[in-house]
XYZ file of C-alpha atoms in Angstrom:
336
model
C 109.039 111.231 120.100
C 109.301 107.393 119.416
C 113.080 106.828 118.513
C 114.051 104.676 115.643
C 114.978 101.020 117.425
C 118.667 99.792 117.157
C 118.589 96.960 115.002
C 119.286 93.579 115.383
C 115.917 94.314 117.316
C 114.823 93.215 120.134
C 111.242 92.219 120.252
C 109.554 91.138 116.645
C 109.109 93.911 114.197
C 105.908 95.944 114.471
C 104.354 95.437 110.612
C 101.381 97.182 109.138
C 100.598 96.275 105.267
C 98.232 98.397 103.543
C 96.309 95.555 101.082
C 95.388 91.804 102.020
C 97.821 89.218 101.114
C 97.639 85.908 100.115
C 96.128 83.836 102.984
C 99.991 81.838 103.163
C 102.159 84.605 103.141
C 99.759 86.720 105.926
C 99.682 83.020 107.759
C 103.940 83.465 107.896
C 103.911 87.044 108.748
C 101.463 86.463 111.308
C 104.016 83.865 113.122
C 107.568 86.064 112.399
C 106.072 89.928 113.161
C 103.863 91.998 115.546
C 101.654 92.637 111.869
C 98.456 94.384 110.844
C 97.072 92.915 108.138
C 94.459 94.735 106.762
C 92.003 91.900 105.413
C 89.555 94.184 104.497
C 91.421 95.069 101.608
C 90.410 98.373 101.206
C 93.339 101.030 100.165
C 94.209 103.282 103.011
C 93.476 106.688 103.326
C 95.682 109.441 103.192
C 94.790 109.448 106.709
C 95.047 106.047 108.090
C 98.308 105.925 105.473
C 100.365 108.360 107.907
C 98.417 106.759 110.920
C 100.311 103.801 110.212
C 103.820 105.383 109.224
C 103.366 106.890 112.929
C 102.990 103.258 114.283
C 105.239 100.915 112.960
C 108.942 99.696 111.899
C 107.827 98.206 108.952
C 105.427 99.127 106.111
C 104.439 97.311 103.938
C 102.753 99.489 100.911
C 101.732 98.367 97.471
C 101.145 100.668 93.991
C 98.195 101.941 95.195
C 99.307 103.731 98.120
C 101.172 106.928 97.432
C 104.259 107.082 99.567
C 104.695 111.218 99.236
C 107.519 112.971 100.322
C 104.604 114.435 103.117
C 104.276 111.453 104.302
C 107.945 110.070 104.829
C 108.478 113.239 106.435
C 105.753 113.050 108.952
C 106.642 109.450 109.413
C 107.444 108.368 113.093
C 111.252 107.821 114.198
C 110.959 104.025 114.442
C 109.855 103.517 110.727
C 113.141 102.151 109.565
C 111.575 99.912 106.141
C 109.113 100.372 103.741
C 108.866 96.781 101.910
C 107.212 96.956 99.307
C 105.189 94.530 97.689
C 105.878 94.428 93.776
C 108.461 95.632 91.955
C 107.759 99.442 90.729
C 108.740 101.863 93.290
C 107.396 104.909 91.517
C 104.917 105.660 93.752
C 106.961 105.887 96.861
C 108.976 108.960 97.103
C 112.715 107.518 97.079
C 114.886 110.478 97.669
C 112.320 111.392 100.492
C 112.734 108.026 102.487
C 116.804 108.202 101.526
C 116.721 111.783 103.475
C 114.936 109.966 106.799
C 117.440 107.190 106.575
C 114.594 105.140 105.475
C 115.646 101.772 103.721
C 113.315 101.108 100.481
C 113.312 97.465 98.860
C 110.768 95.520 96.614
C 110.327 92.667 94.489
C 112.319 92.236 91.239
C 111.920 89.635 89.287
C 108.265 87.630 90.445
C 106.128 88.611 88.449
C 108.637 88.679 85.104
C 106.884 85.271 83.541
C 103.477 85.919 84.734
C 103.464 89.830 82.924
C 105.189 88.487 79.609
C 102.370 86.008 79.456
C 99.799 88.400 79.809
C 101.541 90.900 76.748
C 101.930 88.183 74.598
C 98.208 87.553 75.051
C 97.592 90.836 74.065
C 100.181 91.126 71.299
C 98.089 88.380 69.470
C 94.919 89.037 70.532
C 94.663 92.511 69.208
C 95.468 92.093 65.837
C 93.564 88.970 65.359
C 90.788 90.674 67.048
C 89.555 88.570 69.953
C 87.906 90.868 71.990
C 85.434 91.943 68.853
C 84.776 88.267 68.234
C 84.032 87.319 71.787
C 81.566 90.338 71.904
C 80.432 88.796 68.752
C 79.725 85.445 70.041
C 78.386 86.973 73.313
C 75.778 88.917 71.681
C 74.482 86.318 69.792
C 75.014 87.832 66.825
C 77.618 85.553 64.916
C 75.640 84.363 61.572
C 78.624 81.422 61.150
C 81.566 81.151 59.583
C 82.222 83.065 56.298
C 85.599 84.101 54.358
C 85.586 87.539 54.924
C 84.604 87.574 58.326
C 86.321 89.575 61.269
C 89.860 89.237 59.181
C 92.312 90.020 61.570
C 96.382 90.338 60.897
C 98.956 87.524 60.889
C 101.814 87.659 63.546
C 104.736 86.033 61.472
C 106.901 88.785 59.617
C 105.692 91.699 61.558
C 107.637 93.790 63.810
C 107.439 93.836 67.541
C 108.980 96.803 68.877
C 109.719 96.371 72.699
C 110.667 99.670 74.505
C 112.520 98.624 77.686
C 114.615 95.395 77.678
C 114.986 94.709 80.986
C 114.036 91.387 82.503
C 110.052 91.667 81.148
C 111.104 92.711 78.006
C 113.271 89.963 77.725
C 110.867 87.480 78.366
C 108.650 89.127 75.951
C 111.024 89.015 73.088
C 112.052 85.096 73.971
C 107.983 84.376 73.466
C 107.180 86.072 70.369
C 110.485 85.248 68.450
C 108.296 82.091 68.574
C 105.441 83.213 67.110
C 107.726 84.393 64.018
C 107.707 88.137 65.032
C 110.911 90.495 64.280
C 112.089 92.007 67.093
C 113.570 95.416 67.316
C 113.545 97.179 70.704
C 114.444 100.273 72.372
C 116.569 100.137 75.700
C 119.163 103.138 77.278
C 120.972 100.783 77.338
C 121.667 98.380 74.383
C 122.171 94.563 75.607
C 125.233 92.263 75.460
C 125.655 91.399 71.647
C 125.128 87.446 72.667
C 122.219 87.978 74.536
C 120.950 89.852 71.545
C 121.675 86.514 69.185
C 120.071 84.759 71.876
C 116.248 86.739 71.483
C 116.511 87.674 68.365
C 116.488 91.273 68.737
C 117.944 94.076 66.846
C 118.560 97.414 68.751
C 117.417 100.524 67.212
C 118.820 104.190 68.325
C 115.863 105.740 68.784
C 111.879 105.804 70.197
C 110.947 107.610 67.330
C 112.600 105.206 64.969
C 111.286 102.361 66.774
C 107.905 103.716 66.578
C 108.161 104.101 62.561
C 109.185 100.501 62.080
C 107.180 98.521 64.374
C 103.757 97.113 63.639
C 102.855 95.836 67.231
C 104.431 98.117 70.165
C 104.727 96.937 73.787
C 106.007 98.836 76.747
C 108.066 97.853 79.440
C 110.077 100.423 80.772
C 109.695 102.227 84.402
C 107.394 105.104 84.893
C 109.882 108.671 85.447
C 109.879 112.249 84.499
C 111.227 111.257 81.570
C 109.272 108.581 80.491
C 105.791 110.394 81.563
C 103.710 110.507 77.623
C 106.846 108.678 76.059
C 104.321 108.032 73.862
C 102.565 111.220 72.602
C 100.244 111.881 69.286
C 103.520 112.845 67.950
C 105.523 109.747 68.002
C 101.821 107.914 67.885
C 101.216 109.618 64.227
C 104.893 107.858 63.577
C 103.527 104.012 63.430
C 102.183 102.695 60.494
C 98.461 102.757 60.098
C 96.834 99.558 61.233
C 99.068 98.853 63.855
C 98.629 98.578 67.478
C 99.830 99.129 70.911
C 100.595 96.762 74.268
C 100.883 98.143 77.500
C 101.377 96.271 80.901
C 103.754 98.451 82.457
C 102.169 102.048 83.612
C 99.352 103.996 82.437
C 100.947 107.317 82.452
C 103.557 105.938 79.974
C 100.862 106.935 77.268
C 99.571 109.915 76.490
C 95.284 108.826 77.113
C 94.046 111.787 74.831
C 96.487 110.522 72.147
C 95.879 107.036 71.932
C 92.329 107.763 71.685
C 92.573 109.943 68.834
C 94.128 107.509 67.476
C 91.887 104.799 67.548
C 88.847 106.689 67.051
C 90.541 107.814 63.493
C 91.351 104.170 62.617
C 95.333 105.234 62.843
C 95.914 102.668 65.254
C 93.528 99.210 64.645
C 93.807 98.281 67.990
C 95.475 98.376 71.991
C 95.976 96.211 75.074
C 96.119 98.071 77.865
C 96.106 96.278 81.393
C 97.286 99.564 83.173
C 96.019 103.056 83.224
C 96.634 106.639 83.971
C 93.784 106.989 86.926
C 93.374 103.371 88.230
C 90.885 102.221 88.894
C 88.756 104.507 86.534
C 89.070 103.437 82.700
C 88.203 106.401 80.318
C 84.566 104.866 78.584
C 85.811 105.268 74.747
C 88.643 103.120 75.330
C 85.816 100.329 77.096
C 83.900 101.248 74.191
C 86.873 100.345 71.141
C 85.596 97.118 69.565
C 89.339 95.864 69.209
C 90.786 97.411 72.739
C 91.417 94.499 75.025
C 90.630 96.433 78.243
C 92.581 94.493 81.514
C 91.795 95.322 84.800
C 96.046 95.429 85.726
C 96.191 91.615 86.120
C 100.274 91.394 84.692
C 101.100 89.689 88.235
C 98.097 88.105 89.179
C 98.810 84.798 89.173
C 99.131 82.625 92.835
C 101.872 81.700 92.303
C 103.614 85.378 92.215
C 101.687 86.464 94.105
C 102.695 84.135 97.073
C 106.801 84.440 95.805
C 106.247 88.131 96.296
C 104.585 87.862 99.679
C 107.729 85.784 100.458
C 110.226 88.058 99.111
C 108.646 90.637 101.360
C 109.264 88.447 104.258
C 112.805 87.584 103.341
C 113.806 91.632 103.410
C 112.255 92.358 106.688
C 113.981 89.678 108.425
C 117.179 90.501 107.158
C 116.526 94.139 108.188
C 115.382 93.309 111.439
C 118.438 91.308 112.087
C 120.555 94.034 111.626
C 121.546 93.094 107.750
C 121.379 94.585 104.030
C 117.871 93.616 102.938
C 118.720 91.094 99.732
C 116.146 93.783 97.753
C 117.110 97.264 98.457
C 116.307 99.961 96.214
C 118.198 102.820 97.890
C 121.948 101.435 98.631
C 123.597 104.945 99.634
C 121.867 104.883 103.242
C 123.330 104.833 106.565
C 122.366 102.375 109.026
């Protein structure tokens, strides 16, 4: 069997990455590694998945390749790194890769603008009901304008309830405090009392509570057993009727069957949803809500982050390679 190479090392790092990157950062990796790119861009197999963890130092994986405990444990010796690309780790198996002495980092903090920007898009959009008057205008069926015509609900004086305040959350709160919203959010743990004065936010003890006060809802928290259907018909049938739900974080943070319900009966007026339980399928009644903006999970698709994460990527397999802490690691109890 292959054994794991002391590190600093001494040829360049062998590198597979599962999904094509953008043409600069592949162009850099390229020069620094012994990479496979795969510019194909079609997701691994299961298959060609543990091909590659037999076959490399480095991987580099992305949220559509699941990283099972299976699969850490039939990884080869000299897989020392899986570097991520993005910041959820969820579907890599941590506590498997911290058993093989396998170091785990990603990229925090890229894509925080770019994701805010696409929630606040949705947090106005759905209650003033863009995607039923695009349709509109797309079927040629708009008659002109008229006074009662696709009325839609003002933004000022409602209540955004934000569950997760980390650094997306954050960024959400700082955007719609502009747009005249109230803030309350959710967090396990409640923010600095400054940085609270700062956004404009008011901490509430509870989901459910949360839930009952807030008009527009948007998710940002990390996908875990305990988070799996935070949001379930029950604490769904808590909101106020006519209100509406954001999501840009994980599908599975909703319960599917619930929010439907929920829309179909008019309980909720509207969603965004840019992620979903069974990428890349999207169940056909929620394609089929007049006033459900539908995204196809484009929170960090922008160049821009793209490219910063590419680099990030970079930055923690040199620094592993030369024998140092990756600047990004996930798992910090690990021996060398």
């Amino acid at each position: 069997m292959t054994q794991r190479p002391t590190r600093p090392l001494a040829a360049p790092a062998r590198v597979i990455v599962t999904r094509h990157l953008v043409p600069a950062v592949e162009a850099r990796m390229r020069e620094l590694f012994d990479v496979v790119l795969n510019e194909a861009d079609a997701p691994l197999t299961r298959d060609q998945l543990a091909a590659a963890m037999q076959d490399c130092d480095v991987l580099v994986p992305t949220v559509t390749d699941r990283i099972d405990a299976d699969l850490i444990a039939g990884a080869g010796e000299r897989l020392g790194l899986i570097a991520n690309f993005g910041a959820g780790t969820e579907h890599i198996d941590l506590a498997a890769a911290a058993e093989r002495k396998i170091i785990v980092t990603n990229t925090p903090g890229v894509f925080t603008d770019d994701t805010a920007d696409l929630a606040m898009a949705m947090i106005i959009g759905v209650p003033r009901r863009i995607r039923e008057g695009t349709a509109l205008v797309r079927r040629g069926e708009w008659t002109g304008w008229t006074p009662s015509g696709l009325l839609g609900r003002k933004l000022a004086g409602k209540v955004l309830g934000i569950i997760g305040m980390g650094r997306i959350g954050q960024a959400v709160a700082h955007r719609a405090r502009a747009f005249g919203l109230e803030i309350a959010y959710y967090n396990r743990k409640r923010l600095p009392e400054a940085l609270e004065r700062m956004l404009g936010a008011r901490h509430v003890e509870s989901v459910d509570t949360l839930m009952a006060e807030a008009d527009i809802l948007t998710l940002h928290c990390p996908l875990t057993e305990e988070t799996r259907h935070l949001i379930d018909a029950g604490r769904i049938a808590l909101m106020k009727p006519g209100s509406s739900i954001v999501n840009t974080a994980r599908g599975e943070l909703i319960d599917q069957e619930a929010l439907i319900a929920a829309l179909q009966s008019g309980h909720l007026a509207g969603a965004g949803l840019d992620v979903y339980p069974n990428e890349p399928n999207v169940d056909r009644r929620l394609i089929d809500h007049p006033n459900v903006m539908t995204l196809p999970h484009i929170g960090s698709a922008t160049a821009e982050g793209r490219e910063d994460s590419g680099h990030k990527v970079i930055a923690n397999i040199r620094m592993w390679a030369d024998g140092h802490r990756p600047p990004d690691q996930v798992l910090t109890a690990l021996v060398r």
